[in-house]
PDB file of C-alpha atoms in Angstrom:
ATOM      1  CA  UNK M   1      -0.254  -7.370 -21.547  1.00 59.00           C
ATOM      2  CA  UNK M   2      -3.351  -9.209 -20.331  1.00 72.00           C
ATOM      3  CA  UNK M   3      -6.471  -7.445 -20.584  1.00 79.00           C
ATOM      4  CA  UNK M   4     -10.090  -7.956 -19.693  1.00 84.00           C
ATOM      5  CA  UNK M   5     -12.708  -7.288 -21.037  1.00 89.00           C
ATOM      6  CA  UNK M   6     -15.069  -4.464 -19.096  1.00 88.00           C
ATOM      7  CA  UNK M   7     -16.476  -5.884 -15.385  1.00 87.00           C
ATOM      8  CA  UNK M   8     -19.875  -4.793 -13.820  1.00 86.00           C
ATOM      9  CA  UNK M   9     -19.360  -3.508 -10.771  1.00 85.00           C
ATOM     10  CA  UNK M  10     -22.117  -2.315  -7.886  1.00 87.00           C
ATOM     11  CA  UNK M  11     -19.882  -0.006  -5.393  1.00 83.00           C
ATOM     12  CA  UNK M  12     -23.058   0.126  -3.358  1.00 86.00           C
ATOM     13  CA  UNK M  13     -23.412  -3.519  -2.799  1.00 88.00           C
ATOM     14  CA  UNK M  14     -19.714  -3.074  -1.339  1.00 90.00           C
ATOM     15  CA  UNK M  15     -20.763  -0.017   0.411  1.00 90.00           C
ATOM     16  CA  UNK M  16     -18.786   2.484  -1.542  1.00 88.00           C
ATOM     17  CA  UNK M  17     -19.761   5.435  -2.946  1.00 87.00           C
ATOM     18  CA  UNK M  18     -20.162   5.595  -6.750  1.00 86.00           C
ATOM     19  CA  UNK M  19     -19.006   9.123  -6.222  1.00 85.00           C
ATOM     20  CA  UNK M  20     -15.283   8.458  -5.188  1.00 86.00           C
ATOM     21  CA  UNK M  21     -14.999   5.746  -7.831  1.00 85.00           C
ATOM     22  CA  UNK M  22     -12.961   8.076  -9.838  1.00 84.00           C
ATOM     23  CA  UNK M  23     -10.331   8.224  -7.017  1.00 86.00           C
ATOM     24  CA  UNK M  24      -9.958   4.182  -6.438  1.00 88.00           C
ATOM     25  CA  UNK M  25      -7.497   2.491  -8.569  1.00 87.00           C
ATOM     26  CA  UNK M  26      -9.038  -0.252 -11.022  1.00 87.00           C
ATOM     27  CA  UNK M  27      -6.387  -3.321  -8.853  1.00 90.00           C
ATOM     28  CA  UNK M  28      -8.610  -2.021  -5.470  1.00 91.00           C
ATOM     29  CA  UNK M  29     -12.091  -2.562  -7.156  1.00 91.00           C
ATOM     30  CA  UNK M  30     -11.208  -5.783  -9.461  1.00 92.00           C
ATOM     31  CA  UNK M  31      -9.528  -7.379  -6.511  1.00 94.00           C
ATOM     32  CA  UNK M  32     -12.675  -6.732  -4.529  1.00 95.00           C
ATOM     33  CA  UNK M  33     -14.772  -8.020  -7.010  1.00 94.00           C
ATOM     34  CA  UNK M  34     -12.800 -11.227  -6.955  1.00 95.00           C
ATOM     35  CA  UNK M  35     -12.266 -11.753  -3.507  1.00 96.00           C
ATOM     36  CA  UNK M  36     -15.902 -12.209  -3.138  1.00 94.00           C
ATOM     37  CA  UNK M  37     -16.115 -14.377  -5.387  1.00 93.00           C
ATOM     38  CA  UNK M  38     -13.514 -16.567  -4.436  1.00 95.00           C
ATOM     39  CA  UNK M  39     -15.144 -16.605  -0.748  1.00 95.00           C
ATOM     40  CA  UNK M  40     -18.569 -17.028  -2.441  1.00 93.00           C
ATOM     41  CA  UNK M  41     -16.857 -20.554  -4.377  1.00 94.00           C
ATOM     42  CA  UNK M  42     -15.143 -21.166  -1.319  1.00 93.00           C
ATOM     43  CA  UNK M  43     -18.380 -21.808   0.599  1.00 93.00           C
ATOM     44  CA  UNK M  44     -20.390 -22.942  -2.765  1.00 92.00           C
ATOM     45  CA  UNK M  45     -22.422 -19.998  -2.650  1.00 88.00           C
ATOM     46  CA  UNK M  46     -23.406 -19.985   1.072  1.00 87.00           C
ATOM     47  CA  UNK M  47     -20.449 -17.148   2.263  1.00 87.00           C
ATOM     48  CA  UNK M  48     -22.917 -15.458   5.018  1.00 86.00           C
ATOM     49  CA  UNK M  49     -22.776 -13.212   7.827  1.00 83.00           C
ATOM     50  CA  UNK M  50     -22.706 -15.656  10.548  1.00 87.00           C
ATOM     51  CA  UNK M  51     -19.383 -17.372   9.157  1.00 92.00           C
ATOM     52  CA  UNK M  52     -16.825 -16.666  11.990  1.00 94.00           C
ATOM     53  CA  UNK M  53     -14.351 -14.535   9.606  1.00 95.00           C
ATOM     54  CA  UNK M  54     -11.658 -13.620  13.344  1.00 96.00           C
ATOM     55  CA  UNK M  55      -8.943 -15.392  11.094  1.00 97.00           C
ATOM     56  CA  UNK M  56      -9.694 -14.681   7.875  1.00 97.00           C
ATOM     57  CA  UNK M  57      -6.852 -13.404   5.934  1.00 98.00           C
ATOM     58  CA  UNK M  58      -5.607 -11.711   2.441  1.00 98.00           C
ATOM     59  CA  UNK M  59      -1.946 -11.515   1.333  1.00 98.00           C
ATOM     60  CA  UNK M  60      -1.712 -10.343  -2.281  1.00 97.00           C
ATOM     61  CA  UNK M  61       1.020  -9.859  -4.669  1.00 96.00           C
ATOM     62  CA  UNK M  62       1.541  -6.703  -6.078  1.00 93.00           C
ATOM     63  CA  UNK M  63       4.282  -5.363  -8.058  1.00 81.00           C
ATOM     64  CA  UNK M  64       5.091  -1.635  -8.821  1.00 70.00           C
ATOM     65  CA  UNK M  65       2.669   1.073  -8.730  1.00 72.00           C
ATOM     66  CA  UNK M  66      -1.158   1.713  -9.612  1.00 81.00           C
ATOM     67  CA  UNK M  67      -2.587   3.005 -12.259  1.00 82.00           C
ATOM     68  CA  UNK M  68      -4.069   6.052 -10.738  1.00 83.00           C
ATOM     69  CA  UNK M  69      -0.499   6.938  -8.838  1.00 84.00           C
ATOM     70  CA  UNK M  70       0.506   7.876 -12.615  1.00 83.00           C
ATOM     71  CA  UNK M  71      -2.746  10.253 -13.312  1.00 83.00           C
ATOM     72  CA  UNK M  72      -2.487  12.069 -10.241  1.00 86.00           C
ATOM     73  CA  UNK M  73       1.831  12.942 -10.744  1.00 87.00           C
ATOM     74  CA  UNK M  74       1.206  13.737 -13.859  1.00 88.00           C
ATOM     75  CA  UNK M  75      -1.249  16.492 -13.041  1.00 88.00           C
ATOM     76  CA  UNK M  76       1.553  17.847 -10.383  1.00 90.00           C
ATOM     77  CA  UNK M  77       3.464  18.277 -13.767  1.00 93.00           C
ATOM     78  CA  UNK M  78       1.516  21.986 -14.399  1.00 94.00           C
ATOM     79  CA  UNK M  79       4.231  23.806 -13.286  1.00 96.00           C
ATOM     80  CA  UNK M  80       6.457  22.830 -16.252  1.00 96.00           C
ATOM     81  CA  UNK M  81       4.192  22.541 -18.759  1.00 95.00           C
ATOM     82  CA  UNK M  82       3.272  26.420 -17.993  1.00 96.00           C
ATOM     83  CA  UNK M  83       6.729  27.198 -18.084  1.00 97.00           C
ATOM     84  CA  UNK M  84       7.200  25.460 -21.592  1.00 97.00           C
ATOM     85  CA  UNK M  85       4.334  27.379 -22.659  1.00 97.00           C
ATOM     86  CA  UNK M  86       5.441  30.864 -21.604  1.00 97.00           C
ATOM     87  CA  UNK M  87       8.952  30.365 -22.993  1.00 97.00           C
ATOM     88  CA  UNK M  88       7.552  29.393 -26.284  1.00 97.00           C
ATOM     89  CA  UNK M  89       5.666  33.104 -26.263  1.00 97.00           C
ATOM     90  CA  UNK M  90       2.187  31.876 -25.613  1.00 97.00           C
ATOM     91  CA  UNK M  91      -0.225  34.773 -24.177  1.00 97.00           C
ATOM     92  CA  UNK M  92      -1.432  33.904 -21.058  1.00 97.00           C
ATOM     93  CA  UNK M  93      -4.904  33.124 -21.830  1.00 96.00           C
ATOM     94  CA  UNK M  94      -3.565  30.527 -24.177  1.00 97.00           C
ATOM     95  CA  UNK M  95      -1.678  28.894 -21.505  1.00 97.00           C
ATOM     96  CA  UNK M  96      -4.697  28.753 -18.736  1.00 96.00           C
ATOM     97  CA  UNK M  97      -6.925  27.225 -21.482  1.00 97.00           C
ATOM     98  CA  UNK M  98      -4.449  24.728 -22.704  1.00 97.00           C
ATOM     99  CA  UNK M  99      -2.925  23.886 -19.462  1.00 95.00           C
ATOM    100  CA  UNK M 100      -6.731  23.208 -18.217  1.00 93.00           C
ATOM    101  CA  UNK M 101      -7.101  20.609 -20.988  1.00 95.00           C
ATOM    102  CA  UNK M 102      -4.280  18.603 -20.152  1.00 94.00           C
ATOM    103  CA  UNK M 103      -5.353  18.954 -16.322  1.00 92.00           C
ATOM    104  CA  UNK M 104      -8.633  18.316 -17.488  1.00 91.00           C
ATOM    105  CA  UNK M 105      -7.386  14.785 -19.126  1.00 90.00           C
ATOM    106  CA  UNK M 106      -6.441  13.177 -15.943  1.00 89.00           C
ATOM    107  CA  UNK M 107      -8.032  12.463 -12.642  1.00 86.00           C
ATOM    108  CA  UNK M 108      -8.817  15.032  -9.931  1.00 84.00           C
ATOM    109  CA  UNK M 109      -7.328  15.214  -6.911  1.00 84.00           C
ATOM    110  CA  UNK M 110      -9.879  14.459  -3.740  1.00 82.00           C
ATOM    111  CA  UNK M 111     -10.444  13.263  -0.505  1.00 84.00           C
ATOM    112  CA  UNK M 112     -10.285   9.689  -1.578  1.00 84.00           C
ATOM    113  CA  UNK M 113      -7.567   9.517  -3.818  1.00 84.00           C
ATOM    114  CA  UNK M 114      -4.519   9.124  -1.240  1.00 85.00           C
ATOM    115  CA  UNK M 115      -5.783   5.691  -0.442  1.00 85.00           C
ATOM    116  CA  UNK M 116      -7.199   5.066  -3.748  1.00 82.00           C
ATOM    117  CA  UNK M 117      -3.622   5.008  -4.790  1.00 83.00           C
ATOM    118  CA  UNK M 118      -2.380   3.077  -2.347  1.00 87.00           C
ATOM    119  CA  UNK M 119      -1.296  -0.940  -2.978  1.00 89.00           C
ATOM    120  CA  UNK M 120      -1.457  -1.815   0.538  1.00 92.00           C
ATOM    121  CA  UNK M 121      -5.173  -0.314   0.386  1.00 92.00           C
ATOM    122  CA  UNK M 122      -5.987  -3.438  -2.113  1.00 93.00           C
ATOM    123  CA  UNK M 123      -5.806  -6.020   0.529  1.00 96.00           C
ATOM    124  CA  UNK M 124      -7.245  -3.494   3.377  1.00 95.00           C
ATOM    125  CA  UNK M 125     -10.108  -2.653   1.274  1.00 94.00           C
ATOM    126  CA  UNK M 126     -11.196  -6.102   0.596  1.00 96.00           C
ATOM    127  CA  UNK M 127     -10.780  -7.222   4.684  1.00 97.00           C
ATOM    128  CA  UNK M 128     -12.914  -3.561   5.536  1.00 96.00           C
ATOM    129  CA  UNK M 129     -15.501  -4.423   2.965  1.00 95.00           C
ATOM    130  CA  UNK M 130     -15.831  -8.227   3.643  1.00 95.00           C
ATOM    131  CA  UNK M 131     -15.150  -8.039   7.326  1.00 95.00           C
ATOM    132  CA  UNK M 132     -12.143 -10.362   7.365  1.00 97.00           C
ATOM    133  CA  UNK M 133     -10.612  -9.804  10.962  1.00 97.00           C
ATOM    134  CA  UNK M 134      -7.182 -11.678   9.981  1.00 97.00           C
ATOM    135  CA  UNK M 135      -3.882 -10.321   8.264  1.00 96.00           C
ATOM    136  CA  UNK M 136      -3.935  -8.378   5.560  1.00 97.00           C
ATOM    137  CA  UNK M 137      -0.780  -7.397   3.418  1.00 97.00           C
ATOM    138  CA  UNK M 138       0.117  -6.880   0.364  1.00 96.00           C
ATOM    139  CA  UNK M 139       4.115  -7.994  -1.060  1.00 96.00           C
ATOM    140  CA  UNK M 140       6.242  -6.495  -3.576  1.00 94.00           C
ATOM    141  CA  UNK M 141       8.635  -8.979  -5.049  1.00 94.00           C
ATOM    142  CA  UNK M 142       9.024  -7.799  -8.483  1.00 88.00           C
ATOM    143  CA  UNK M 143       7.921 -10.777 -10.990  1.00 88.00           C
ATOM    144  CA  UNK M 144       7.466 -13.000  -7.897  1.00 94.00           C
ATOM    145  CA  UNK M 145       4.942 -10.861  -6.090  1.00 95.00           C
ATOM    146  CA  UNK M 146       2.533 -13.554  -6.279  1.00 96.00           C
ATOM    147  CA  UNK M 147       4.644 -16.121  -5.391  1.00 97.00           C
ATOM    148  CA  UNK M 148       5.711 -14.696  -2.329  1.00 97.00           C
ATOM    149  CA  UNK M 149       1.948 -14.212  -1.188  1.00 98.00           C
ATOM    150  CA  UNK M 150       0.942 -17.661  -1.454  1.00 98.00           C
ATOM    151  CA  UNK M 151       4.149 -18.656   0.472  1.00 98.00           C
ATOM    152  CA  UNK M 152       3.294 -15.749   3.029  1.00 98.00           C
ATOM    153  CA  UNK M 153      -0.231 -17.613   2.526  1.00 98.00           C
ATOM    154  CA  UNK M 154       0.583 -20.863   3.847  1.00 98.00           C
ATOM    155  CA  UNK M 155       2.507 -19.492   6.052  1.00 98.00           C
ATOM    156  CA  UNK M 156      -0.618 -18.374   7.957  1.00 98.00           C
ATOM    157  CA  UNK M 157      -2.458 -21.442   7.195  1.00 98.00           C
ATOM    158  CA  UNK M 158       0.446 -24.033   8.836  1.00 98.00           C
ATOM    159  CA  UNK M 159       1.348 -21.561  11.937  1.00 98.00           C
ATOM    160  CA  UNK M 160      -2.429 -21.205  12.712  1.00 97.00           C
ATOM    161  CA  UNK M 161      -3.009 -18.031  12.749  1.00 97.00           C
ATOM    162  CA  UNK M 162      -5.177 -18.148   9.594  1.00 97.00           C
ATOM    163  CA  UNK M 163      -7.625 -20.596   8.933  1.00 96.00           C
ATOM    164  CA  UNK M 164      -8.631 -18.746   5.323  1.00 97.00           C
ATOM    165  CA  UNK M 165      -6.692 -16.957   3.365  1.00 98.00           C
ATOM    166  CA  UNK M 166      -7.263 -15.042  -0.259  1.00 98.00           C
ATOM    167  CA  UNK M 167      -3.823 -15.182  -1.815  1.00 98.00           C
ATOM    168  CA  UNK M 168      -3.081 -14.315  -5.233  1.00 97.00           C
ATOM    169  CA  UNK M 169      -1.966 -11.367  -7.599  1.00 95.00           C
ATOM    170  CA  UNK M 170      -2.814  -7.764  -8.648  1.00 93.00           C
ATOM    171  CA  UNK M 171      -1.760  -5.790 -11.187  1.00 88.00           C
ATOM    172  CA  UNK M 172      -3.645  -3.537 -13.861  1.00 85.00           C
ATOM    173  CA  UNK M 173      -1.415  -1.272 -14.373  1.00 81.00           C
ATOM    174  CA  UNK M 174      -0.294  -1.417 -18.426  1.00 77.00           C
ATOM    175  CA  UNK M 175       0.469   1.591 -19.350  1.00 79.00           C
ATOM    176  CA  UNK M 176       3.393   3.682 -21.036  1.00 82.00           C
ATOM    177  CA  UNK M 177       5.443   4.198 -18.328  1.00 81.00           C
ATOM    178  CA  UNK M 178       5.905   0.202 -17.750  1.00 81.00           C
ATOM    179  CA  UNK M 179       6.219  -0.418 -21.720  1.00 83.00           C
ATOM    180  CA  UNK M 180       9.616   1.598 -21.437  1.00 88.00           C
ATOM    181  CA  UNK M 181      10.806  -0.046 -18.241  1.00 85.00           C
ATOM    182  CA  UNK M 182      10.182  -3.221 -19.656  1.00 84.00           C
ATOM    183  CA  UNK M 183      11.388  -2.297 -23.144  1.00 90.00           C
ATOM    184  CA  UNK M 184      14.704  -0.387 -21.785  1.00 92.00           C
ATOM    185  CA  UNK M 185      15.998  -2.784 -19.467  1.00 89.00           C
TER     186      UNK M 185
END
């Protein structure tokens, strides 16, 4: 996999609680933190307020899940991992404590973590938080994800109802679960 190494972010200067951060998958806040970028290079440095943004536009690319989808199943798993516990003979008090731990290892469930899952939130989070009044869309075609956004990209561009648009792709999520997809198939 590709990895990166460890990004500064300021959810404030986006206007996002540092408190829900727990609940907003890593693609959501590293796409943010690139589309502002690329608008920043875009208009060398001069991307401003009083830039008419009506048909400004993001299509993205992005293939399977997110990373935080996984954490938040896996803590629906309880059930059965109490149920192994108490047919291996474990007292009670043993299986609380353990099956807190393992809870305990993933991310909680809150308010924010519906749409902190969510791909299609990628692309609406970046258009809410730059106030980009065009499209905004994420695609899923597999390996071509990205692909198919910058065709869906100048798509906008040549019909005219974009006259920006952040294209591109998104995907962080590396984890065990995709290894054995990848490695099975």
């Amino acid at each position: 996999g590709g990895c990166i190494p460890p990004v500064k972010y300021d959810p404030m200067a986006f206007g996002i609680p540092p408190n829900t951060l727990n609940n907003i998958d890593s693609s959501q806040v590293l796409a943010l933190i690139v589309a502002k970028q690329v608008l920043n290079d875009a208009y060398h440095g001069q991307f401003s307020d009083d830039i008419d943004r009506s048909k400004m536009s993001v299509v993205l690319g992005v293939a399977s899940a997110t990373e935080l989808l996984h954490d938040l199943v896996s803590r629906l798993q309880k059930p059965i991992w109490v149920k192994a516990m108490r047919e291996e003979g474990l007292a009670e008090s043993q299986v609380d404590k353990i099956s807190q731990r393992i809870a305990d290892s993933y991310v909680p469930w809150g308010e924010n973590a519906f749409p902190g899952l969510l791909s299609n939130v990628i692309s609406g989070r970046i258009a809410n938080r730059l106030d980009l009044h065009g499209s905004n869309c994420v695609v899923d075609a597999a390996c071509a994800s990205t692909l198919s956004a910058v065709q869906i990209a100048v798509n906008e561009l040549h019909s005219g109802h974009s006259n920006l648009v952040i294209a591109g792709g998104v995907d962080t999520l590396n984890d065990i679960l995709m290894y054995m997809c990848f490695s099975k198939t």
